[in-house]
PDB file of C-alpha atoms in Angstrom:
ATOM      1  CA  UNK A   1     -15.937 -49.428  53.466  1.00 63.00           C
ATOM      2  CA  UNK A   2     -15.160 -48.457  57.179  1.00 91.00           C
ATOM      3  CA  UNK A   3     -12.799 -45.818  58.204  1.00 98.00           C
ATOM      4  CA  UNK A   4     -10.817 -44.740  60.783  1.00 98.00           C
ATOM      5  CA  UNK A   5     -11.020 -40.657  62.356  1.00 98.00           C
ATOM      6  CA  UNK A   6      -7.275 -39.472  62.706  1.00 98.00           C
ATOM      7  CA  UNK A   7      -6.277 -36.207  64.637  1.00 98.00           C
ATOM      8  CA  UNK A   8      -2.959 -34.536  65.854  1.00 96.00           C
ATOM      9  CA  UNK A   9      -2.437 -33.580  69.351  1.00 94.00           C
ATOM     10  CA  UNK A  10      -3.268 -30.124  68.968  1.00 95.00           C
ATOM     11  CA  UNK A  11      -7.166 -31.230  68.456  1.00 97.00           C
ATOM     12  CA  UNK A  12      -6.786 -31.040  72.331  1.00 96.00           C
ATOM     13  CA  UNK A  13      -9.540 -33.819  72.750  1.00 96.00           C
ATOM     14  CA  UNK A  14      -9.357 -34.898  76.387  1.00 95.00           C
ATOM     15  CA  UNK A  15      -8.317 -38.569  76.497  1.00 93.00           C
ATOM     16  CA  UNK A  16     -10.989 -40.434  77.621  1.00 93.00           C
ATOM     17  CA  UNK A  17     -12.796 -38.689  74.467  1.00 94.00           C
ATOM     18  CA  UNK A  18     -10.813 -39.565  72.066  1.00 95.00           C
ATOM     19  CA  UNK A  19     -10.295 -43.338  73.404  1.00 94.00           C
ATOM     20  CA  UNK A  20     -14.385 -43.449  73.581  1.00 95.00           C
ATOM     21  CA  UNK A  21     -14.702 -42.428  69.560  1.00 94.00           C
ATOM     22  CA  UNK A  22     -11.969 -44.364  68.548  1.00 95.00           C
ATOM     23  CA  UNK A  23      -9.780 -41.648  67.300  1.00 97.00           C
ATOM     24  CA  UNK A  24      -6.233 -42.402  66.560  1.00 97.00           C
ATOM     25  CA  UNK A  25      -4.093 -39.346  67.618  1.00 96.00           C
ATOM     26  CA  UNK A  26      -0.216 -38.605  65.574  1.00 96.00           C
ATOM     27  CA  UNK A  27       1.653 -36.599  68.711  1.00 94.00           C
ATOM     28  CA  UNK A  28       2.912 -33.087  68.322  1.00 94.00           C
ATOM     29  CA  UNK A  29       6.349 -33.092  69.686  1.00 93.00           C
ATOM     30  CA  UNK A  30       7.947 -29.730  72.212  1.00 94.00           C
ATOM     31  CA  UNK A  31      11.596 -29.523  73.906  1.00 93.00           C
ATOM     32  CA  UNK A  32      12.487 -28.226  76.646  1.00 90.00           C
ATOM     33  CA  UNK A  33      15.809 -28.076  78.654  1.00 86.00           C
ATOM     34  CA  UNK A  34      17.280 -29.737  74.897  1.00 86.00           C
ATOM     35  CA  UNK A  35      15.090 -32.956  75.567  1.00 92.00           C
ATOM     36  CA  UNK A  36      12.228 -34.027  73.069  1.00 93.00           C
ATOM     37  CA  UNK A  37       8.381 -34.340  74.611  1.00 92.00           C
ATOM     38  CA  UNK A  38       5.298 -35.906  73.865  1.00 91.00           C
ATOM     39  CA  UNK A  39       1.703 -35.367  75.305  1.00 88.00           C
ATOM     40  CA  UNK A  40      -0.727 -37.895  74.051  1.00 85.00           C
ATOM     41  CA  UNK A  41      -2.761 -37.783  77.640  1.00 88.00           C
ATOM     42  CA  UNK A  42      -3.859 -34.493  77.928  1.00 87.00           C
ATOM     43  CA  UNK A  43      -5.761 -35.430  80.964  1.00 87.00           C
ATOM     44  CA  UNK A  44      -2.637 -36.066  82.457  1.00 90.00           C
ATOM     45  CA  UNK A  45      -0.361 -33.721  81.806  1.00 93.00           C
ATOM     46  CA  UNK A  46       1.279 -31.255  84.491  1.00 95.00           C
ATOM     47  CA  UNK A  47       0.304 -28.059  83.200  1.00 96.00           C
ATOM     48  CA  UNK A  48       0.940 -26.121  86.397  1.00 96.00           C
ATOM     49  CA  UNK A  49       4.757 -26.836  86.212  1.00 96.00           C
ATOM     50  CA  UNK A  50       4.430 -26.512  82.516  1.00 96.00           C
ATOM     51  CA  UNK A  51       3.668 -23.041  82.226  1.00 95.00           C
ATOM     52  CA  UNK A  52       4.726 -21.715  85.096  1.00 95.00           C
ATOM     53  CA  UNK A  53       8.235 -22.871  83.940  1.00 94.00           C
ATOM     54  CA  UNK A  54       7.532 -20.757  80.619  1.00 92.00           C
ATOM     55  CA  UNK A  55       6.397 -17.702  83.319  1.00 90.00           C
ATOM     56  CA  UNK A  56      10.130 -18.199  84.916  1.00 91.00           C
ATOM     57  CA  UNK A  57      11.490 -18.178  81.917  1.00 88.00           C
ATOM     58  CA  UNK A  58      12.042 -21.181  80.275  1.00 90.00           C
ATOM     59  CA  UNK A  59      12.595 -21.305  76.330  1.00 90.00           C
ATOM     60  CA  UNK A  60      10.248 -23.734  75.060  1.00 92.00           C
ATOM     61  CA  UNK A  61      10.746 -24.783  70.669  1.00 91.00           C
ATOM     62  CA  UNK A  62       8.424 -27.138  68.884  1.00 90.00           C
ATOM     63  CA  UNK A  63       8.945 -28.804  65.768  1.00 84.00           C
ATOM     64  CA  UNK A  64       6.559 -30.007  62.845  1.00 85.00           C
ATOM     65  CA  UNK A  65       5.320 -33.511  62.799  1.00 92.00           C
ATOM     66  CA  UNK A  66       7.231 -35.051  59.615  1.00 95.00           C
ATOM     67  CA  UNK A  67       5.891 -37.660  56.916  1.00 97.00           C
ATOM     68  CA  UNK A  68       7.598 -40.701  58.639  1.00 97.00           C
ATOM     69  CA  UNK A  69       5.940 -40.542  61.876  1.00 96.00           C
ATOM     70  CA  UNK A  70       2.147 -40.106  60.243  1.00 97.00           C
ATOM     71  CA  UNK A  71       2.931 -42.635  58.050  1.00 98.00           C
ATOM     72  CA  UNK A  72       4.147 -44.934  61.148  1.00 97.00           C
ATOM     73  CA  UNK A  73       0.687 -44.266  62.696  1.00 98.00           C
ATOM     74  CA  UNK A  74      -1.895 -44.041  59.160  1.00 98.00           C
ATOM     75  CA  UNK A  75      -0.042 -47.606  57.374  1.00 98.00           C
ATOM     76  CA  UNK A  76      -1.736 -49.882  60.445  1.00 98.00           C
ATOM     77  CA  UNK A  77      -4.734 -48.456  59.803  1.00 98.00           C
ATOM     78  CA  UNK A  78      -4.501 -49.392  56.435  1.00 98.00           C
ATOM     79  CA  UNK A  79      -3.043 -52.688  56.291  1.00 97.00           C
ATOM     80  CA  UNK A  80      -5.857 -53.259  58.478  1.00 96.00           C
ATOM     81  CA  UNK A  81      -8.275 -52.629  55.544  1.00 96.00           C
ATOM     82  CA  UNK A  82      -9.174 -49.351  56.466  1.00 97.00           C
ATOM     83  CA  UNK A  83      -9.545 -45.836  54.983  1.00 98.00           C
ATOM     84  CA  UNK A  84      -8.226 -42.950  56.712  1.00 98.00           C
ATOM     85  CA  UNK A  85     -10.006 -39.331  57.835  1.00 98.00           C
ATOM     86  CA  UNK A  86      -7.645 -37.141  58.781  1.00 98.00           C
ATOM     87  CA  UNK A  87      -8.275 -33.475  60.296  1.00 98.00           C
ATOM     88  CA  UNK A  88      -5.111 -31.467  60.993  1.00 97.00           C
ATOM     89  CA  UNK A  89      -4.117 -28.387  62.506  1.00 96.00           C
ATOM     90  CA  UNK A  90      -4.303 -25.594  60.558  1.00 97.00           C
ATOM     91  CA  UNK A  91      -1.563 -25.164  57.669  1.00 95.00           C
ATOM     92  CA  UNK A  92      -1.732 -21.269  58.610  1.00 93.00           C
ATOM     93  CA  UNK A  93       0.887 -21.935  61.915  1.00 93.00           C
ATOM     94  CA  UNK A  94       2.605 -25.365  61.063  1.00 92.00           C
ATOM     95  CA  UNK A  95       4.201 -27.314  58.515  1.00 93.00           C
ATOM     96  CA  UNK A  96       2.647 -30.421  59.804  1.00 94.00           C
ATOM     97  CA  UNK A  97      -0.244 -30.392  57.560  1.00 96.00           C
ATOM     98  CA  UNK A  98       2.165 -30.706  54.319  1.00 96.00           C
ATOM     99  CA  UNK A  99       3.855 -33.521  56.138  1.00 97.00           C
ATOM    100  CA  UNK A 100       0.270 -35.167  56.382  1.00 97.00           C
ATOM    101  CA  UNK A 101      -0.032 -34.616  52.722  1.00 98.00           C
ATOM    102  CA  UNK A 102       3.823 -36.114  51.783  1.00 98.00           C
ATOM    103  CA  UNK A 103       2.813 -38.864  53.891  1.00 98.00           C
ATOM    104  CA  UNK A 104      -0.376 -39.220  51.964  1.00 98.00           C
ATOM    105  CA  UNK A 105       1.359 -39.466  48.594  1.00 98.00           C
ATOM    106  CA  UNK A 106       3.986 -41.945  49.429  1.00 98.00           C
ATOM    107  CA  UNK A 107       1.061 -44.367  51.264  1.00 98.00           C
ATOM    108  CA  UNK A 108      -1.298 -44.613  48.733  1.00 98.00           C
ATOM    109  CA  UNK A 109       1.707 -45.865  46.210  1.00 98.00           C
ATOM    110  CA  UNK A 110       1.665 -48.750  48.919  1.00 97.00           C
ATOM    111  CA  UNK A 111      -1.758 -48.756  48.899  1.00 98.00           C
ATOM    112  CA  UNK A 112      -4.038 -48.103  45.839  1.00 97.00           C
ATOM    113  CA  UNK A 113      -7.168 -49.345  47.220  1.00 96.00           C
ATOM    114  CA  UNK A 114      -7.447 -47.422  49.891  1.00 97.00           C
ATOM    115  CA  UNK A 115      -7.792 -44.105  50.758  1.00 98.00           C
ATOM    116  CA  UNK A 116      -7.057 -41.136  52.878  1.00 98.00           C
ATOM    117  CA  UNK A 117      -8.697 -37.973  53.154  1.00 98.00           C
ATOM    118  CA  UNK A 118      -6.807 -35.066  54.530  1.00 98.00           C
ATOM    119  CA  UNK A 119      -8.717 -31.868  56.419  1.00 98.00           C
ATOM    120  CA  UNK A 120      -7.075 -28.807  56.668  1.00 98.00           C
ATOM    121  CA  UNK A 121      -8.943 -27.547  59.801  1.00 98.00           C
ATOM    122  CA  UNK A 122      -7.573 -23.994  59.963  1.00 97.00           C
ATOM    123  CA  UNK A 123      -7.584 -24.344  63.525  1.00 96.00           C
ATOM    124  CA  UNK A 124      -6.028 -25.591  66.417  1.00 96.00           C
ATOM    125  CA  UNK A 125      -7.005 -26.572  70.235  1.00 97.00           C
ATOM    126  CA  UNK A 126     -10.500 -27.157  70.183  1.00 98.00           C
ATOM    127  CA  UNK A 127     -10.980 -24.910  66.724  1.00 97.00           C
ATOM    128  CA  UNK A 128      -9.722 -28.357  65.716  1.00 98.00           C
ATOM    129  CA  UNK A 129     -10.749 -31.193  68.082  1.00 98.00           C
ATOM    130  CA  UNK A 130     -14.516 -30.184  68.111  1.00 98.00           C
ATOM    131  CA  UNK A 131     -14.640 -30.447  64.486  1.00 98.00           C
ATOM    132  CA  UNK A 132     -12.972 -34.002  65.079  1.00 98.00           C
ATOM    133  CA  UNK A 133     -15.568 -34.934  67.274  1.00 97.00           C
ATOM    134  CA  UNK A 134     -17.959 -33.909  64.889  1.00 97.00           C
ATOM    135  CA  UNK A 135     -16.276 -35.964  62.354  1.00 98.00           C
ATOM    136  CA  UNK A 136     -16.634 -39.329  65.021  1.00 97.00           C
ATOM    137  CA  UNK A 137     -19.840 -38.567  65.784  1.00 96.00           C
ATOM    138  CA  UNK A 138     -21.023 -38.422  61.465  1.00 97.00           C
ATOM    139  CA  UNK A 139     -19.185 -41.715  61.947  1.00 97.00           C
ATOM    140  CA  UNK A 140     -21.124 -43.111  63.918  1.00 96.00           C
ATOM    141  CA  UNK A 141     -24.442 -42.153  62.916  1.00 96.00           C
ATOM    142  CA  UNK A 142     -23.385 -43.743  58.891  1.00 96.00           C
ATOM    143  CA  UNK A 143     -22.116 -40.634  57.014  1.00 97.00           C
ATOM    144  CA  UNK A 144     -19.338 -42.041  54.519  1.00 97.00           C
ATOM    145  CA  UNK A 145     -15.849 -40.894  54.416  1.00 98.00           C
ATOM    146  CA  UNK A 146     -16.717 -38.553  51.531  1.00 97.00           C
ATOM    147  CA  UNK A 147     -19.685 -36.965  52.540  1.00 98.00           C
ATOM    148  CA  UNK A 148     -18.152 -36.289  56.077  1.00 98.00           C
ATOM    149  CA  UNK A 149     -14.872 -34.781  54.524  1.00 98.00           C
ATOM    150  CA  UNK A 150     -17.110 -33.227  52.551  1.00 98.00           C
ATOM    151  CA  UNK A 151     -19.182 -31.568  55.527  1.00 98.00           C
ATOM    152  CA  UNK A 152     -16.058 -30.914  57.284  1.00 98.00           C
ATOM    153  CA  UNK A 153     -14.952 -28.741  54.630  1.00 97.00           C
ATOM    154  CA  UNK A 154     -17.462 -26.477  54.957  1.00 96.00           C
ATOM    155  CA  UNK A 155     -18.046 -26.489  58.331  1.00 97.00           C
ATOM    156  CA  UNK A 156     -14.409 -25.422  59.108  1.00 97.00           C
ATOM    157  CA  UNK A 157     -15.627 -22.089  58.164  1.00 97.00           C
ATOM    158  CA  UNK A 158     -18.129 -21.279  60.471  1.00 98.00           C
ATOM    159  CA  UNK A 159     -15.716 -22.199  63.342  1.00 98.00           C
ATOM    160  CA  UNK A 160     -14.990 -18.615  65.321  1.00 98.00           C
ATOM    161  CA  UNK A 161     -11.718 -19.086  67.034  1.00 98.00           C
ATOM    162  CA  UNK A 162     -11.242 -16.063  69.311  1.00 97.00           C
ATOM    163  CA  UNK A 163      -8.467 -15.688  72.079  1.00 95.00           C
ATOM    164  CA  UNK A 164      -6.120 -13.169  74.136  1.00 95.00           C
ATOM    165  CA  UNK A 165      -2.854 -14.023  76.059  1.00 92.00           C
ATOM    166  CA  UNK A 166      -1.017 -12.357  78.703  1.00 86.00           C
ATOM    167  CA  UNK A 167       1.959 -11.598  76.626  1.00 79.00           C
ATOM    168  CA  UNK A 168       2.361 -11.519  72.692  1.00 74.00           C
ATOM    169  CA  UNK A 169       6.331 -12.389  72.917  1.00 71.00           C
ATOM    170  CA  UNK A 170       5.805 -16.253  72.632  1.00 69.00           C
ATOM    171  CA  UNK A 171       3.209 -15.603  69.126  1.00 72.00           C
ATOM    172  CA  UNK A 172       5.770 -13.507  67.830  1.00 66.00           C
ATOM    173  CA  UNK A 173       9.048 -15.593  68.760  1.00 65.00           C
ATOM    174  CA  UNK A 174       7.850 -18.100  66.981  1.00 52.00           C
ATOM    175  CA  UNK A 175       6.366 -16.238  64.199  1.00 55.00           C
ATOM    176  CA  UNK A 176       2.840 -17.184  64.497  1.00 55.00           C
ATOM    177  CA  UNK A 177       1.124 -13.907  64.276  1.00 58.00           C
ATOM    178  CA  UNK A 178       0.734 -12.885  60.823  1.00 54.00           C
ATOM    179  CA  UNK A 179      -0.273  -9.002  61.515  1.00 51.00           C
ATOM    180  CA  UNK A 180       3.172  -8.584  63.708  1.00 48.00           C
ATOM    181  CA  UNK A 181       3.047  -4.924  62.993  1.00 47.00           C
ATOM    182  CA  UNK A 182      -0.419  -4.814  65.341  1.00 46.00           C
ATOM    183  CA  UNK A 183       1.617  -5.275  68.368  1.00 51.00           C
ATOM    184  CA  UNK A 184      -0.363  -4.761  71.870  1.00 48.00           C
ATOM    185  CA  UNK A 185       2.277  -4.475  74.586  1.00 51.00           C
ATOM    186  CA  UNK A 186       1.439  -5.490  78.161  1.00 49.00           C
ATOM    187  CA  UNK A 187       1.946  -1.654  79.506  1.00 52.00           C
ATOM    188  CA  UNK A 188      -1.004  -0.226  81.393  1.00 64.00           C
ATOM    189  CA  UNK A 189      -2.715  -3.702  81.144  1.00 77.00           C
ATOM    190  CA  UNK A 190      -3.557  -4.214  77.410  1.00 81.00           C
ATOM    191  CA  UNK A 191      -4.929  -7.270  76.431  1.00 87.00           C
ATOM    192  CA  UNK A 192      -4.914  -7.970  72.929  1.00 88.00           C
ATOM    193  CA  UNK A 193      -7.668  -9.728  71.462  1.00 92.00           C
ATOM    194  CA  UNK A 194      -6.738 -12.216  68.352  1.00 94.00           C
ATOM    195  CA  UNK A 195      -8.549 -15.019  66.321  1.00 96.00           C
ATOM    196  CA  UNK A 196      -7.859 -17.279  63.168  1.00 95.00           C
ATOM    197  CA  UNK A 197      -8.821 -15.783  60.156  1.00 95.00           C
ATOM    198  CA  UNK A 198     -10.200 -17.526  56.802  1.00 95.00           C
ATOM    199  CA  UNK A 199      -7.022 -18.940  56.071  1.00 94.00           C
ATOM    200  CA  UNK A 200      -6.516 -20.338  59.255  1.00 95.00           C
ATOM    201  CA  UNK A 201      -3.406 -17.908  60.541  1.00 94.00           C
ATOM    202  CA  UNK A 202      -3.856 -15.693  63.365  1.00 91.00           C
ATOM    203  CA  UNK A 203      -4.129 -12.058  63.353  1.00 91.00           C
ATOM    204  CA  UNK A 204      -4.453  -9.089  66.309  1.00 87.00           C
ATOM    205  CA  UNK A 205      -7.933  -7.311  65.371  1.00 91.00           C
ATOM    206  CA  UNK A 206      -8.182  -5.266  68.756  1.00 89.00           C
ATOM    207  CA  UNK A 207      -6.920  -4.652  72.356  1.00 88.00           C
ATOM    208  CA  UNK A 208      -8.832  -4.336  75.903  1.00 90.00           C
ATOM    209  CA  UNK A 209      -7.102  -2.570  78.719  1.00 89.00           C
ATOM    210  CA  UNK A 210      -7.807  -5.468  81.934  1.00 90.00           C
ATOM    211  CA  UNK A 211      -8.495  -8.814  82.366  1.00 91.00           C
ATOM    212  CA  UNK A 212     -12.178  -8.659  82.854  1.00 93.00           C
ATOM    213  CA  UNK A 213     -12.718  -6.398  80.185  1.00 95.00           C
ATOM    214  CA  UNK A 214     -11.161  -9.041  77.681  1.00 94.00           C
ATOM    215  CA  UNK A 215     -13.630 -11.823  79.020  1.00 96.00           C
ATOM    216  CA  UNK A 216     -16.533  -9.401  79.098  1.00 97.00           C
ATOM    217  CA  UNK A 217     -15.472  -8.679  75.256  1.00 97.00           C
ATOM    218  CA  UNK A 218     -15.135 -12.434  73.997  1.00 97.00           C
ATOM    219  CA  UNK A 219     -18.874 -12.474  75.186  1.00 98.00           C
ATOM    220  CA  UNK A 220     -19.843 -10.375  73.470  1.00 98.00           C
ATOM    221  CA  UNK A 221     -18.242 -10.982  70.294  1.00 98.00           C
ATOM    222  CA  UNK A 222     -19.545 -15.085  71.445  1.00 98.00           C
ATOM    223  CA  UNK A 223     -23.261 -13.533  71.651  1.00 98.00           C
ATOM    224  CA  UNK A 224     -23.154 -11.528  68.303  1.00 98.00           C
ATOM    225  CA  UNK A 225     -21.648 -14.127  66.296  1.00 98.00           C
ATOM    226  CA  UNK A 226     -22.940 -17.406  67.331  1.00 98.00           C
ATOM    227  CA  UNK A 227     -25.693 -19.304  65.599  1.00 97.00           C
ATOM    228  CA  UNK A 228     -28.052 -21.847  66.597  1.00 97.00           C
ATOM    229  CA  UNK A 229     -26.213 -21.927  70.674  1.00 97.00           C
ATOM    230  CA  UNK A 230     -28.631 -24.181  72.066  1.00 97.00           C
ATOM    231  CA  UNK A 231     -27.682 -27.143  69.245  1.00 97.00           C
ATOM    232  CA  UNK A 232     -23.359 -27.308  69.530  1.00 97.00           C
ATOM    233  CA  UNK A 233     -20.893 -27.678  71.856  1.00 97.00           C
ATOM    234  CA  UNK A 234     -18.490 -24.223  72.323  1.00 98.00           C
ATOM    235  CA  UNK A 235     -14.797 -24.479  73.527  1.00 98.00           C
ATOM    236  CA  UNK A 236     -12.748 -22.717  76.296  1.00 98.00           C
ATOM    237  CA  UNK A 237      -9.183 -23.418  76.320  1.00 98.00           C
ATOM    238  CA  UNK A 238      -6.831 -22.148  78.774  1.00 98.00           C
ATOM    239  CA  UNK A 239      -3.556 -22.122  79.729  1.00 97.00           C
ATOM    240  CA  UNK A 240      -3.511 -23.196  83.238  1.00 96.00           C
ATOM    241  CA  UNK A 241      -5.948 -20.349  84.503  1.00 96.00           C
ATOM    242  CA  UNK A 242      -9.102 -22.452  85.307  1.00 97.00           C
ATOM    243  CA  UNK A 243     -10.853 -20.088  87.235  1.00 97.00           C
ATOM    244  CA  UNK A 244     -10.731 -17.585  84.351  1.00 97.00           C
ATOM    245  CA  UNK A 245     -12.112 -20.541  81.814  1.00 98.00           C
ATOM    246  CA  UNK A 246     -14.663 -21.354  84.248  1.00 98.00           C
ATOM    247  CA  UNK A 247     -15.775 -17.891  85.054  1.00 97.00           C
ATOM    248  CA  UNK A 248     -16.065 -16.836  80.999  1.00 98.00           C
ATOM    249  CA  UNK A 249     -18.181 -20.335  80.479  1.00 98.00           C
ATOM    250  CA  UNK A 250     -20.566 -19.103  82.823  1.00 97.00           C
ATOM    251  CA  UNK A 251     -20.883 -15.495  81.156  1.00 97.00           C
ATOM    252  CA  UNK A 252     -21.317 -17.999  78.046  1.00 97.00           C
ATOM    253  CA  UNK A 253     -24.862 -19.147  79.604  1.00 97.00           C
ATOM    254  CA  UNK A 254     -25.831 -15.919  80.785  1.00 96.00           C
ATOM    255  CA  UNK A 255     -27.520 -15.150  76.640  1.00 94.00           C
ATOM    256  CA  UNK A 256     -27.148 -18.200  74.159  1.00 96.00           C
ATOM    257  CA  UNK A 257     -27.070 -21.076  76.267  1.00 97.00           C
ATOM    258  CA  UNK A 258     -25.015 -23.656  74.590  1.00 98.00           C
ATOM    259  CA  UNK A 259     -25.805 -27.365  74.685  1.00 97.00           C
ATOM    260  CA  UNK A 260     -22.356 -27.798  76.301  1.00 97.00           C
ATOM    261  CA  UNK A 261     -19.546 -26.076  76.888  1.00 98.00           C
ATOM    262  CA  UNK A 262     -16.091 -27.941  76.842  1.00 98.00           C
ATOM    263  CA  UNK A 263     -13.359 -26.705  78.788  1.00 98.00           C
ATOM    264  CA  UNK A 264      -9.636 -28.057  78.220  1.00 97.00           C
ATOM    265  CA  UNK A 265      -6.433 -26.845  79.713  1.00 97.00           C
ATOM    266  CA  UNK A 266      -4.309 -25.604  76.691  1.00 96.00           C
ATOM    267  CA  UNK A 267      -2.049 -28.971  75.169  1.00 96.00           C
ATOM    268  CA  UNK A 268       1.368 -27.838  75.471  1.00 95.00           C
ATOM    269  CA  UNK A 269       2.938 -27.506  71.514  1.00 94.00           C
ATOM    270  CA  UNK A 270       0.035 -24.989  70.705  1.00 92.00           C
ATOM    271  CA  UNK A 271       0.543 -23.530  74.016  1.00 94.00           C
ATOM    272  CA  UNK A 272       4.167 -22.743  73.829  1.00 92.00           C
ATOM    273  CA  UNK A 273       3.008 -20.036  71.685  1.00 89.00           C
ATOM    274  CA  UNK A 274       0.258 -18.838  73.906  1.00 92.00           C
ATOM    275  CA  UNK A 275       1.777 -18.891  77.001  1.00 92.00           C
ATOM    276  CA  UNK A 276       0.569 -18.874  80.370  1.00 94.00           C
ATOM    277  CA  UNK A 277      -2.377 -17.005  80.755  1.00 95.00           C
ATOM    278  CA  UNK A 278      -3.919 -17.429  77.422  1.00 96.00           C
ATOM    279  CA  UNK A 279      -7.600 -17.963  77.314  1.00 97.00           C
ATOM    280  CA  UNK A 280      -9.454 -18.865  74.059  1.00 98.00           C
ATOM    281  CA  UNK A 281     -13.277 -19.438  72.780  1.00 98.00           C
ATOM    282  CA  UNK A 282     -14.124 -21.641  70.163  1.00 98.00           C
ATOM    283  CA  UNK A 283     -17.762 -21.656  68.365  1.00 98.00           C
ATOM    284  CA  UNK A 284     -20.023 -21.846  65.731  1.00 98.00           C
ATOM    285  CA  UNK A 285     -21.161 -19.003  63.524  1.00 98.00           C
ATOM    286  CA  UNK A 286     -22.424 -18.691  59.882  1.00 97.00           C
ATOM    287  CA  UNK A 287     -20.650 -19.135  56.907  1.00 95.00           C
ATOM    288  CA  UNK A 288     -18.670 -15.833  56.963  1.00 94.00           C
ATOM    289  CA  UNK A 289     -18.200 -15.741  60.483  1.00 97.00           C
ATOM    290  CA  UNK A 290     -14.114 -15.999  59.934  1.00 95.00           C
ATOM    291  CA  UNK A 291     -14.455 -12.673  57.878  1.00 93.00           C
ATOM    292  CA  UNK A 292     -15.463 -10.963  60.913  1.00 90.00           C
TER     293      UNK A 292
END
């Protein structure tokens, strides 16, 4: 039975990507000014006016995907005749991944013979959307829907998501850093340095005073904790501060070479609570790797 790859817009895939593997993306929705947004082409987006609006100030809210608007985008799929892999962002910072699952419920009532598998990723940005394109590219080569959720599963938890931002305020507005207490202020230059942990929420495990410093440091965390470099694709997302990205991908090369290195400007729901500045790795370690 074939099946269809399904992401939200947090995955971060760029466009042409995601058009190439066939993956169906359910948009993330952010307001600003009290109208309602959409990005589904990240490749498009205006991220300089973006963020530097949030750096002047502007007040930027999200809101949860709800059940209606998956099941608007899964019931095509299968009315179509086909099954369903979903991976979602991580259940740890949104509610959207219980919508998935509402959405689930309610379709397969509709549907009996078909079915839908739901991922948590723990993740977001490219913590999620290179485990997606994992998912396409299993796809492609055969795997079936079970043995590739399956797979999925497990590789969720060797993906090390590691970041910093410029200023904690937009994590903790919107109440997405579970340690809150560990607050790193941005006197004297301190960057904090945060990552997902096994449950997929984000937590503050250490500070670097300086902006170099902080890159120099996600190397090095990157070169003690990656496995098998030269086989996987790694992740640099940043909010709109390319030349940082592009300057931490090549320390990246300098030790454990990795196959490829994908580098995305930060989509903008995730990135509300980032904020400008924010610069984050993504890679593969062992088994415990989120433990540490």
């Amino acid at each position: 039975m074939s099946y269809t790859i399904m992401t939200d817009t947090s995955a971060n895939i760029p466009t042409a990507d995601a058009s190439r593997q066939g993956v169906i993306i359910v948009p993330l929705s952010y307001n600003s000014a009290g109208k309602e947004y959409v990005c589904l082409d990240t490749d498009a987006f205006d991220y300089a006016t973006y963020y530097e609006s949030m750096k002047n100030g502007e007040r930027i809210t999200t809101s949860q995907i709800n059940p209606q608007r998956y099941m608007e985008y899964m019931e095509p799929v299968l009315k179509a005749g086909n099954d369903i892999l979903f991976v979602g962002m991580s259940s740890g910072i949104s509610g959207s991944f219980s919508s998935a699952s509402i959405a689930r419920e309610q379709l397969l009532e509709i549907y009996p013979d078909r079915q839908i598998c739901l991922i948590d990723s723990y993740g977001a940005s490219l913590g999620e959307g290179l485990l997606v394109l994992q998912a396409a590219q299993w796809m492609a080569e055969g795997k079936s829907l079970e043995d590739n959720a399956a797979d999925l599963t497990n590789l969720r938890m060797k993906m090390y998501q590691v970041f910093t931002v410029d200023d904690l305020m937009h994590l903790r507005r919107g109440g997405r850093l579970s340690n809150a207490s560990a607050i790193v202020g941005a006197l004297l230059n301190v960057k904090p340095l945060l990552k997902g942990n096994e449950h997929g929420k984000i937590v503050s495990f250490g500070k670097v005073r300086g902006r170099k410093k902080v890159m120099e440091r996600l190397v090095q965390i990157y070169d003690s904790l990656v496995v098998d470099a030269q086989h996987q694709t790694i992740g640099i997302s940043h909010a709109n501060c390319l030349e940082d990205a592009t300057a931490l991908a090549e320390l990246i090369r300098q030790n454990h070479t990795p196959k490829e290195i994908l580098i995305v400007n930060h989509e903008p729901v995730t990135g509300a609570y980032l904020g400008p500045g924010a610069l984050a790795l993504y890679f593969m370690g062992d088994a415990d790797v989120r433990l540490k």
